[in-house]
C-alpha cells in the first residue's frame, strides 16, 4: 500500500518512510494539514468580532460548511487522529481538543461576561458542536431518508446550522432570558 501511495503521488517510497515513517504517519500528517487549514478558516470567522451569539453562529456555520465541502473530513479526522495509535496521532489529537475547547471557551466567556450565557463546561459544548454538525453530513443517507429523498445541499445545511445554533443558544441562555414560546 505504501508503494502504491508513493507511485500515485509520484514520489519515491523511501521519501515517505523518511518523512512519515509509514502510511499511517503520512495519512496522519495529511489529516493534520486539513485540520490546520480548517482551524485557520474557523478562527477567522469566530474571532472577527460581534456578540458571543454571532460568534457561535459563525462557528457552527463554519463547521457545517467544512463538512459539506469536504464530506470525508470528519471520517479522516476520526480515523487518523482521534482513533489513531498514540505514536502517530497523540499530539494532533491533543492540539485538536485544546484548540477547539479554547475557541469555544472564548465565546462562552464573552457571553457570560455580557450576562447572556450561563456558565457551562466548554468541553461538553465542543463535543456537542462536533457531533451535531458532523453527523448531519456523515449520515447524509439517513438525513435524506428523513427528508424523503431530498438531497442535502447548501440550503438544507444552512437551515440545519441555524436550527443547531438556535437549539444550543437557547440552552446557553441564563434563566429568565429565554425567549417566550
Short mmCIF file of C-alpha atoms in Angstrom, two decimals:
data_model
loop_
_atom_site.label_atom_id
_atom_site.label_comp_id
_atom_site.label_asym_id
_atom_site.label_seq_id
_atom_site.Cartn_x
_atom_site.Cartn_y
_atom_site.Cartn_z
CA UNK A 1 0.00 0.00 0.00
CA UNK A 2 2.84 2.38 0.81
CA UNK A 3 4.40 1.80 -2.60
CA UNK A 4 1.06 2.32 -4.33
CA UNK A 5 0.54 5.58 -2.42
CA UNK A 6 4.02 6.75 -3.34
CA UNK A 7 3.53 5.90 -7.03
CA UNK A 8 0.18 7.70 -7.01
CA UNK A 9 1.86 10.79 -5.54
CA UNK A 10 4.77 10.47 -7.95
CA UNK A 11 7.42 10.21 -5.23
CA UNK A 12 9.96 7.64 -4.14
CA UNK A 13 8.57 5.38 -1.35
CA UNK A 14 11.78 5.99 0.58
CA UNK A 15 10.80 9.64 1.00
CA UNK A 16 7.53 8.64 2.64
CA UNK A 17 9.43 6.37 5.04
CA UNK A 18 11.98 9.08 5.74
CA UNK A 19 9.50 11.86 6.49
CA UNK A 20 6.46 9.94 7.78
CA UNK A 21 7.79 6.50 8.85
CA UNK A 22 4.84 4.67 7.27
CA UNK A 23 1.48 5.07 5.52
CA UNK A 24 -0.24 5.81 8.82
CA UNK A 25 2.18 8.66 9.52
CA UNK A 26 1.55 10.05 6.04
CA UNK A 27 -2.23 9.95 6.48
CA UNK A 28 -1.97 11.48 9.95
CA UNK A 29 0.13 14.33 8.54
CA UNK A 30 -2.45 14.86 5.78
CA UNK A 31 -5.28 14.88 8.33
CA UNK A 32 -3.34 17.36 10.48
CA UNK A 33 -2.81 19.62 7.47
CA UNK A 34 -6.57 19.50 6.76
CA UNK A 35 -7.29 20.35 10.41
CA UNK A 36 -4.81 23.22 10.44
CA UNK A 37 -6.42 24.76 7.36
CA UNK A 38 -9.88 24.27 8.86
CA UNK A 39 -8.87 25.91 12.16
CA UNK A 40 -7.44 28.94 10.38
CA UNK A 41 -10.72 29.42 8.50
CA UNK A 42 -12.82 28.80 11.60
CA UNK A 43 -10.81 31.14 13.80
CA UNK A 44 -11.03 33.92 11.22
CA UNK A 45 -14.80 33.58 11.32
CA UNK A 46 -15.33 33.40 15.07
CA UNK A 47 -12.74 35.96 16.10
CA UNK A 48 -13.95 38.58 13.63
CA UNK A 49 -15.89 40.26 16.41
CA UNK A 50 -19.50 40.61 17.24
CA UNK A 51 -21.54 39.22 20.08
CA UNK A 52 -20.96 35.82 21.57
CA UNK A 53 -24.18 34.67 19.89
CA UNK A 54 -22.98 35.88 16.49
CA UNK A 55 -19.58 34.26 17.00
CA UNK A 56 -21.16 30.94 17.97
CA UNK A 57 -23.48 31.04 14.95
CA UNK A 58 -20.46 31.73 12.71
CA UNK A 59 -18.58 28.85 14.29
CA UNK A 60 -21.47 26.46 13.66
CA UNK A 61 -21.83 27.70 10.07
CA UNK A 62 -18.11 27.22 9.53
CA UNK A 63 -18.14 23.66 10.87
CA UNK A 64 -21.09 22.67 8.71
CA UNK A 65 -19.60 24.37 5.62
CA UNK A 66 -16.36 22.44 6.13
CA UNK A 67 -18.19 19.14 6.38
CA UNK A 68 -20.37 19.95 3.38
CA UNK A 69 -17.40 20.98 1.21
CA UNK A 70 -15.29 18.03 2.38
CA UNK A 71 -17.72 15.17 3.15
CA UNK A 72 -14.93 12.81 4.23
CA UNK A 73 -13.25 15.35 6.53
CA UNK A 74 -14.94 14.03 9.68
CA UNK A 75 -14.10 10.42 8.83
CA UNK A 76 -10.46 11.25 8.06
CA UNK A 77 -10.04 13.15 11.32
CA UNK A 78 -11.73 10.41 13.34
CA UNK A 79 -9.71 7.61 11.75
CA UNK A 80 -6.33 9.31 11.53
CA UNK A 81 -6.30 11.48 14.63
CA UNK A 82 -8.99 10.55 17.13
CA UNK A 83 -8.69 6.78 16.77
CA UNK A 84 -5.03 6.79 15.75
CA UNK A 85 -2.43 4.86 17.60
CA UNK A 86 -0.74 7.09 20.18
CA UNK A 87 2.57 7.20 18.32
CA UNK A 88 1.20 8.94 15.24
CA UNK A 89 -1.78 10.97 16.35
CA UNK A 90 -1.43 11.83 20.04
CA UNK A 91 -0.03 15.37 19.55
CA UNK A 92 -2.55 16.11 16.83
CA UNK A 93 -5.39 14.81 19.00
CA UNK A 94 -4.38 16.98 21.94
CA UNK A 95 -4.00 20.04 19.71
CA UNK A 96 -7.45 19.35 18.23
CA UNK A 97 -9.00 19.04 21.69
CA UNK A 98 -7.21 22.07 23.14
CA UNK A 99 -7.80 24.33 20.15
CA UNK A 100 -11.49 23.57 19.82
CA UNK A 101 -12.11 23.86 23.54
CA UNK A 102 -10.22 27.18 23.77
CA UNK A 103 -12.20 28.70 20.91
CA UNK A 104 -15.47 27.55 22.41
CA UNK A 105 -14.42 28.75 25.87
CA UNK A 106 -13.61 32.20 24.43
CA UNK A 107 -17.14 32.52 23.04
CA UNK A 108 -18.69 31.26 26.28
CA UNK A 109 -16.60 33.65 28.39
CA UNK A 110 -17.74 36.57 26.26
CA UNK A 111 -21.39 35.52 26.60
CA UNK A 112 -21.09 35.01 30.37
CA UNK A 113 -19.37 38.37 30.82
CA UNK A 114 -22.15 40.09 28.87
CA UNK A 115 -24.71 38.33 31.06
CA UNK A 116 -26.23 36.47 28.11
CA UNK A 117 -24.99 32.94 28.80
CA UNK A 118 -25.00 30.80 31.89
CA UNK A 119 -21.80 29.03 32.91
CA UNK A 120 -21.32 25.67 31.23
CA UNK A 121 -18.44 23.30 30.58
CA UNK A 122 -16.88 24.29 27.24
CA UNK A 123 -15.66 20.74 26.73
CA UNK A 124 -19.21 19.39 26.64
CA UNK A 125 -20.29 22.10 24.23
CA UNK A 126 -17.31 21.34 21.98
CA UNK A 127 -18.32 17.66 21.82
CA UNK A 128 -21.94 18.66 21.10
CA UNK A 129 -20.88 21.03 18.30
CA UNK A 130 -18.68 18.48 16.58
CA UNK A 131 -21.26 15.73 16.98
CA UNK A 132 -24.29 17.73 15.88
CA UNK A 133 -22.56 19.33 12.91
CA UNK A 134 -20.56 16.31 11.80
CA UNK A 135 -23.33 13.74 11.99
CA UNK A 136 -25.58 15.76 9.68
CA UNK A 137 -23.09 15.32 6.83
CA UNK A 138 -21.55 11.94 7.64
CA UNK A 139 -25.02 10.43 8.00
CA UNK A 140 -26.22 12.06 4.78
CA UNK A 141 -28.19 8.97 3.60
CA UNK A 142 -30.04 8.93 6.94
CA UNK A 143 -30.81 12.65 6.73
CA UNK A 144 -32.01 12.28 3.13
CA UNK A 145 -34.26 9.38 4.21
CA UNK A 146 -35.75 11.58 6.93
CA UNK A 147 -36.47 14.22 4.29
CA UNK A 148 -37.94 11.63 1.89
CA UNK A 149 -35.06 11.70 -0.57
CA UNK A 150 -34.48 15.47 -0.57
CA UNK A 151 -30.74 15.89 -1.18
CA UNK A 152 -28.56 17.54 1.43
CA UNK A 153 -27.37 20.75 -0.19
CA UNK A 154 -26.18 24.18 0.86
CA UNK A 155 -29.72 25.37 1.67
CA UNK A 156 -30.56 22.38 3.88
CA UNK A 157 -27.15 22.57 5.55
CA UNK A 158 -27.66 26.27 6.30
CA UNK A 159 -31.14 25.60 7.69
CA UNK A 160 -29.75 22.81 9.85
CA UNK A 161 -26.95 25.09 11.07
CA UNK A 162 -29.48 27.71 12.15
CA UNK A 163 -31.51 25.00 13.90
CA UNK A 164 -28.43 23.78 15.80
CA UNK A 165 -27.44 27.35 16.69
CA UNK A 166 -30.93 28.14 17.99
CA UNK A 167 -31.05 24.90 19.96
CA UNK A 168 -27.67 25.50 21.58
CA UNK A 169 -28.17 29.21 22.18
CA UNK A 170 -31.49 28.64 23.93
CA UNK A 171 -29.75 26.14 26.20
CA UNK A 172 -26.96 28.60 26.95
CA UNK A 173 -29.15 31.49 27.96
CA UNK A 174 -29.41 32.45 31.57
CA UNK A 175 -32.72 31.62 33.24
CA UNK A 176 -35.11 34.49 32.67
CA UNK A 177 -33.54 35.46 29.33
CA UNK A 178 -35.02 32.64 27.28
CA UNK A 179 -37.48 33.55 24.58
CA UNK A 180 -41.15 33.11 25.39
CA UNK A 181 -42.71 30.27 23.45
#
